[in-house]
Amino acid sequence: MSRNKTLTEALLEGRKRLAHKENGGWDAMQLLLAAAGCSRVYLMTEGNTEMTEEAAQKYAAFLNEREGGRPLQYILGECEFMGLPFFVGEGVLIPRADTEILVETVLERAEREGLKTGLDLGTGSGCIPISLEKVGGLTMTAVDISPRALDYAQRNAARNEAGVRFLFGDLFHPLTEGETFDFIVSNPPYIPHGDLAALMEEVRDHEPENALDGGSDGLDFYRRILAESGPYLREGGWMFFEMGYDQGPALMELMKEAGFVCVECRKDLAGLDRVVLGKRKEV
Ligand code: GLN
């Protein structure tokens, strides 16, 4: 009977098969660790260990899925955001490193301005409110129109022991009249409709379109949120948005038109505009 590959041989094979993918080497290693159920240190020090039949089969299936374009995080079923673990899968947007900039911006401003209660619109996996609660001790309500995403968000809150209140519905609709928040945060769909076809295969063919499609210029959700936020954001409250790299000037203008002051932009790790924030005027 032929033997199975050793861990090191399997890693080399995976690297070769995924070499054409961005971060293919990293993906191969993550898939191998998940299939073999071992740590990175074990892989490095005991690489000559032969894989079990079960692990070898699992790894082969994982590599096939990844070669077929399924995102690494969906195959693993989870990913990390702000140092916390989140379940993900088809139907929910994978948390991005860029969105950590949004969370960091909210944390910093909340501390400075004494903001305590927040509303997250289009929560997806729940990564924003859960990390704001866990890291910043903020009291969060989160809304999503996708039952599938909300199911992930709720399981993620349980996993991280976060007490976020989740509501199902379209933006502000599920809120109680008269309820106000110190701040509103959102990473809404912001890809211009005409740009969807040119997205990476992983994103375009696997991630939910209703988490990406922001209408003809990508700004539809910002317009709606700014127009409808009045009754729910207290005077002097703050608005925080993630946006596309080229939407800064247009979104800052929309914020000012909607009566926000102290409007500013923050850049992501690649040096691109990524976050806009502003304060609702006090009258
Ligand atoms: N940052 C995501 C992407 O480029 C888009 C997320 C969104 O539309 N909110 O795939």
Short mmCIF file of C-alpha atoms and ligand atoms in Angstrom, two decimals:
data_model
loop_
_atom_site.label_atom_id
_atom_site.label_comp_id
_atom_site.label_asym_id
_atom_site.label_seq_id
_atom_site.Cartn_x
_atom_site.Cartn_y
_atom_site.Cartn_z
CA MET A 1 0.00 0.00 0.00
CA SER A 2 1.35 3.41 -0.88
CA ARG A 3 1.92 5.77 1.99
CA ASN A 4 0.32 9.17 2.38
CA LYS A 5 2.36 12.32 1.97
CA THR A 6 4.17 13.81 4.92
CA LEU A 7 3.03 17.23 6.16
CA THR A 8 5.98 18.92 4.43
CA GLU A 9 5.32 17.14 1.14
CA ALA A 10 1.65 18.10 1.36
CA LEU A 11 2.56 21.73 2.00
CA LEU A 12 4.83 21.82 -1.03
CA GLU A 13 2.15 20.24 -3.20
CA GLY A 14 -0.45 22.75 -2.02
CA ARG A 15 1.89 25.68 -2.59
CA LYS A 16 2.48 24.50 -6.14
CA ARG A 17 -1.22 24.03 -6.85
CA LEU A 18 -2.13 27.45 -5.50
CA ALA A 19 0.95 29.29 -6.81
CA HIS A 20 -1.15 31.25 -9.31
CA LYS A 21 -3.34 32.68 -6.53
CA GLU A 22 -2.53 35.80 -4.57
CA ASN A 23 -1.27 34.54 -1.16
CA GLY A 24 -1.44 30.96 -2.47
CA GLY A 25 1.34 29.81 -0.14
CA TRP A 26 -0.42 31.18 2.90
CA ASP A 27 -3.71 29.60 1.84
CA ALA A 28 -2.05 26.19 1.33
CA MET A 29 -0.62 26.31 4.83
CA GLN A 30 -3.90 27.36 6.46
CA LEU A 31 -5.78 24.59 4.65
CA LEU A 32 -3.17 22.02 5.65
CA LEU A 33 -3.27 23.06 9.31
CA ALA A 34 -7.08 22.84 9.28
CA ALA A 35 -7.13 19.46 7.49
CA ALA A 36 -4.46 17.91 9.71
CA GLY A 37 -5.72 19.61 12.87
CA CYS A 38 -2.22 20.62 13.87
CA SER A 39 -0.45 23.82 14.84
CA ARG A 40 2.05 25.74 12.77
CA VAL A 41 4.79 24.85 15.23
CA TYR A 42 3.97 21.15 14.84
CA LEU A 43 4.08 21.52 11.05
CA MET A 44 7.50 23.18 11.24
CA THR A 45 9.06 20.77 13.71
CA GLU A 46 7.34 17.46 12.85
CA GLY A 47 6.98 17.97 9.10
CA ASN A 48 8.14 14.41 8.38
CA THR A 49 5.02 12.97 9.99
CA GLU A 50 2.87 11.06 7.50
CA MET A 51 -0.67 12.40 7.17
CA THR A 52 -3.57 10.18 8.13
CA GLU A 53 -5.84 9.04 5.31
CA GLU A 54 -8.63 11.23 6.66
CA ALA A 55 -6.44 14.35 6.82
CA ALA A 56 -5.04 13.69 3.34
CA GLN A 57 -8.53 13.40 1.86
CA LYS A 58 -9.74 16.49 3.64
CA TYR A 59 -6.72 18.46 2.43
CA ALA A 60 -7.22 17.30 -1.16
CA ALA A 61 -10.87 18.42 -1.02
CA PHE A 62 -9.88 21.79 0.47
CA LEU A 63 -7.30 22.38 -2.28
CA ASN A 64 -9.88 21.55 -4.94
CA GLU A 65 -12.30 24.05 -3.49
CA ARG A 66 -9.65 26.75 -3.26
CA GLU A 67 -8.49 26.04 -6.84
CA GLY A 68 -12.13 26.44 -7.88
CA GLY A 69 -12.10 29.98 -6.45
CA ARG A 70 -13.94 29.46 -3.14
CA PRO A 71 -12.49 31.95 -0.64
CA LEU A 72 -10.15 30.54 2.00
CA GLN A 73 -12.30 31.88 4.84
CA TYR A 74 -15.42 30.11 3.56
CA ILE A 75 -13.52 26.82 3.30
CA LEU A 76 -12.17 27.20 6.84
CA GLY A 77 -15.59 28.45 8.00
CA GLU A 78 -14.06 31.22 10.05
CA CYS A 79 -11.71 34.18 10.09
CA GLU A 80 -10.19 36.65 12.51
CA PHE A 81 -11.16 40.31 12.92
CA MET A 82 -9.77 42.66 15.60
CA GLY A 83 -8.17 39.57 17.16
CA LEU A 84 -11.56 37.87 17.62
CA PRO A 85 -12.84 34.73 15.86
CA PHE A 86 -15.85 34.95 13.50
CA PHE A 87 -17.81 32.23 11.70
CA VAL A 88 -18.26 32.97 8.00
CA GLY A 89 -19.71 31.20 4.98
CA GLU A 90 -21.71 31.75 1.81
CA GLY A 91 -24.24 34.53 2.32
CA VAL A 92 -22.10 36.73 4.55
CA LEU A 93 -19.33 39.15 3.56
CA ILE A 94 -15.90 38.12 4.84
CA PRO A 95 -14.58 40.74 7.32
CA ARG A 96 -11.78 42.77 5.71
CA ALA A 97 -8.65 44.19 7.33
CA ASP A 98 -9.74 47.61 5.99
CA THR A 99 -12.80 47.46 8.20
CA GLU A 100 -10.53 47.29 11.27
CA ILE A 101 -9.63 50.92 10.42
CA LEU A 102 -13.33 51.79 10.67
CA VAL A 103 -13.58 50.05 14.06
CA GLU A 104 -10.38 51.73 15.32
CA THR A 105 -11.72 55.12 14.23
CA VAL A 106 -14.98 54.57 16.13
CA LEU A 107 -13.12 53.36 19.24
CA GLU A 108 -10.86 56.39 19.27
CA ARG A 109 -13.68 58.90 18.75
CA ALA A 110 -15.99 57.15 21.23
CA GLU A 111 -13.31 57.44 23.88
CA ARG A 112 -12.65 61.10 23.11
CA GLU A 113 -16.30 62.15 22.83
CA GLY A 114 -17.81 59.86 25.44
CA LEU A 115 -19.97 57.99 22.90
CA LYS A 116 -21.64 54.94 24.46
CA THR A 117 -24.53 53.68 22.31
CA GLY A 118 -24.17 52.80 18.65
CA LEU A 119 -26.13 51.48 15.69
CA ASP A 120 -24.48 49.38 12.97
CA LEU A 121 -26.38 49.29 9.67
CA GLY A 122 -25.80 46.25 7.44
CA THR A 123 -23.91 44.27 10.03
CA GLY A 124 -23.20 41.12 7.98
CA SER A 125 -21.08 38.80 10.13
CA GLY A 126 -21.50 41.18 13.08
CA CYS A 127 -17.76 41.88 13.16
CA ILE A 128 -18.23 45.64 13.72
CA PRO A 129 -20.64 45.72 16.69
CA ILE A 130 -19.15 42.63 18.33
CA SER A 131 -15.62 44.06 18.28
CA LEU A 132 -16.88 47.50 19.39
CA GLU A 133 -18.57 45.88 22.35
CA LYS A 134 -15.72 43.54 23.24
CA VAL A 135 -12.86 46.01 22.76
CA GLY A 136 -14.55 49.31 23.59
CA GLY A 137 -17.35 48.30 25.95
CA LEU A 138 -19.88 50.09 23.71
CA THR A 139 -23.59 49.21 23.74
CA MET A 140 -24.52 48.13 20.21
CA THR A 141 -27.63 47.55 18.13
CA ALA A 142 -27.09 46.00 14.69
CA VAL A 143 -29.41 45.64 11.71
CA ASP A 144 -29.29 43.49 8.59
CA ILE A 145 -31.75 42.72 5.81
CA SER A 146 -30.32 39.25 5.20
CA PRO A 147 -31.59 36.50 7.53
CA ARG A 148 -28.58 34.40 6.60
CA ALA A 149 -26.14 37.12 7.61
CA LEU A 150 -28.04 37.75 10.86
CA ASP A 151 -27.81 34.07 11.71
CA TYR A 152 -24.02 34.29 11.41
CA ALA A 153 -23.98 37.55 13.37
CA GLN A 154 -25.94 35.99 16.22
CA ARG A 155 -23.73 32.93 16.35
CA ASN A 156 -20.68 35.19 16.31
CA ALA A 157 -22.01 37.24 19.21
CA ALA A 158 -22.59 34.03 21.19
CA ARG A 159 -19.13 32.76 20.31
CA ASN A 160 -17.55 35.99 21.53
CA GLU A 161 -19.95 36.42 24.46
CA ALA A 162 -21.03 39.83 23.19
CA GLY A 163 -24.41 41.28 24.14
CA VAL A 164 -25.26 42.98 20.84
CA ARG A 165 -28.97 43.53 20.04
CA PHE A 166 -29.69 42.30 16.49
CA LEU A 167 -32.67 43.44 14.42
CA PHE A 168 -33.90 42.13 11.09
CA GLY A 169 -34.90 44.64 8.43
CA ASP A 170 -34.07 47.44 6.02
CA LEU A 171 -31.77 50.10 7.55
CA PHE A 172 -33.77 52.11 10.15
CA HIS A 173 -37.11 50.34 9.60
CA PRO A 174 -36.89 47.82 12.45
CA LEU A 175 -36.03 50.50 15.05
CA THR A 176 -38.51 51.82 17.56
CA GLU A 177 -39.60 55.40 16.99
CA GLY A 178 -37.97 57.80 19.40
CA GLU A 179 -34.87 55.66 19.89
CA THR A 180 -31.63 57.62 19.47
CA PHE A 181 -27.98 56.66 19.39
CA ASP A 182 -24.71 58.44 20.16
CA PHE A 183 -23.30 57.21 16.86
CA ILE A 184 -24.12 55.31 13.69
CA VAL A 185 -21.56 53.16 11.90
CA SER A 186 -21.88 51.39 8.57
CA ASN A 187 -19.86 49.49 6.00
CA PRO A 188 -22.65 49.41 3.42
CA PRO A 189 -22.47 47.92 -0.08
CA TYR A 190 -20.42 50.50 -2.00
CA ILE A 191 -19.18 48.95 -5.23
CA PRO A 192 -20.62 50.81 -8.27
CA HIS A 193 -22.94 48.38 -10.04
CA GLY A 194 -20.93 48.53 -13.27
CA ASP A 195 -17.72 47.52 -11.44
CA LEU A 196 -19.09 44.27 -9.99
CA ALA A 197 -18.14 42.18 -13.02
CA ALA A 198 -14.49 43.23 -12.70
CA LEU A 199 -14.12 42.15 -9.04
CA MET A 200 -11.82 39.25 -8.14
CA GLU A 201 -13.39 35.87 -8.90
CA GLU A 202 -13.45 35.02 -5.18
CA VAL A 203 -15.53 38.08 -4.37
CA ARG A 204 -17.70 38.24 -7.49
CA ASP A 205 -18.70 34.58 -7.65
CA HIS A 206 -18.83 33.68 -3.97
CA GLU A 207 -19.61 36.65 -1.74
CA PRO A 208 -23.16 38.03 -1.47
CA GLU A 209 -23.94 40.63 -4.11
CA ASN A 210 -26.35 42.41 -1.78
CA ALA A 211 -23.37 43.20 0.48
CA LEU A 212 -21.42 44.75 -2.41
CA ASP A 213 -23.72 46.47 -4.91
CA GLY A 214 -24.01 50.17 -4.04
CA GLY A 215 -26.02 51.22 -7.11
CA SER A 216 -24.90 53.15 -10.18
CA ASP A 217 -22.22 55.28 -8.46
CA GLY A 218 -21.83 53.08 -5.37
CA LEU A 219 -23.24 55.80 -3.09
CA ASP A 220 -26.91 54.71 -2.86
CA PHE A 221 -26.72 53.48 0.74
CA TYR A 222 -24.88 56.55 2.02
CA ARG A 223 -27.59 58.78 0.53
CA ARG A 224 -30.33 56.72 2.15
CA ILE A 225 -28.61 56.50 5.53
CA LEU A 226 -27.88 60.24 5.59
CA ALA A 227 -31.44 61.08 4.55
CA GLU A 228 -33.09 58.74 7.07
CA SER A 229 -30.74 59.06 10.07
CA GLY A 230 -32.24 62.29 11.47
CA PRO A 231 -34.61 60.82 14.06
CA TYR A 232 -32.12 58.18 15.24
CA LEU A 233 -28.83 60.06 15.68
CA ARG A 234 -28.78 62.45 18.61
CA GLU A 235 -27.66 66.04 18.08
CA GLY A 236 -23.89 66.12 18.39
CA GLY A 237 -23.80 62.41 17.58
CA TRP A 238 -21.29 60.90 15.16
CA MET A 239 -21.56 59.11 11.82
CA PHE A 240 -18.84 56.69 10.66
CA PHE A 241 -18.69 55.12 7.19
CA GLU A 242 -16.38 52.76 5.38
CA MET A 243 -16.22 53.55 1.65
CA GLY A 244 -14.42 52.75 -1.59
CA TYR A 245 -10.94 54.20 -2.18
CA ASP A 246 -12.18 56.84 -4.64
CA GLN A 247 -15.40 57.87 -2.88
CA GLY A 248 -13.86 60.22 -0.26
CA PRO A 249 -14.54 63.59 -1.92
CA ALA A 250 -18.11 62.68 -2.96
CA LEU A 251 -19.03 61.18 0.40
CA MET A 252 -17.53 64.07 2.38
CA GLU A 253 -19.66 66.40 0.26
CA LEU A 254 -22.81 64.33 0.92
CA MET A 255 -22.08 64.45 4.66
CA LYS A 256 -21.70 68.23 4.64
CA GLU A 257 -24.87 68.66 2.58
CA ALA A 258 -26.70 66.53 5.14
CA GLY A 259 -25.65 68.94 7.90
CA PHE A 260 -22.61 67.17 9.34
CA VAL A 261 -19.63 69.13 10.64
CA CYS A 262 -16.04 68.15 11.53
CA VAL A 263 -16.14 65.89 8.46
CA GLU A 264 -12.85 64.09 7.90
CA CYS A 265 -11.38 61.16 6.05
CA ARG A 266 -9.10 58.33 7.26
CA LYS A 267 -6.81 56.21 5.12
CA ASP A 268 -6.37 52.44 5.08
CA LEU A 269 -3.09 50.51 5.33
CA ALA A 270 -2.53 50.97 1.60
CA GLY A 271 -2.75 54.76 2.02
CA LEU A 272 -6.17 54.98 0.31
CA ASP A 273 -9.19 56.89 1.60
CA ARG A 274 -11.30 54.34 3.48
CA VAL A 275 -13.29 55.93 6.30
CA VAL A 276 -15.31 59.13 6.56
CA LEU A 277 -16.60 60.51 9.85
CA GLY A 278 -18.55 63.57 10.88
CA LYS A 279 -20.59 65.08 13.66
CA ARG A 280 -24.27 65.95 13.54
CA LYS A 281 -24.63 69.66 14.13
CA GLU A 282 -25.94 70.75 17.52
CA VAL A 283 -28.65 73.36 17.22
N1 GLN B 1 -14.23 46.08 0.57
C1 GLN B 1 -15.10 45.21 -0.14
C2 GLN B 1 -14.44 44.73 -1.40
O1 GLN B 1 -13.67 45.43 -1.99
C3 GLN B 1 -16.43 45.88 -0.45
C4 GLN B 1 -17.28 45.90 0.74
C5 GLN B 1 -18.48 46.76 0.58
O2 GLN B 1 -19.05 46.99 -0.50
N2 GLN B 1 -18.88 47.26 1.68
O3 GLN B 1 -14.64 43.62 -1.81
#
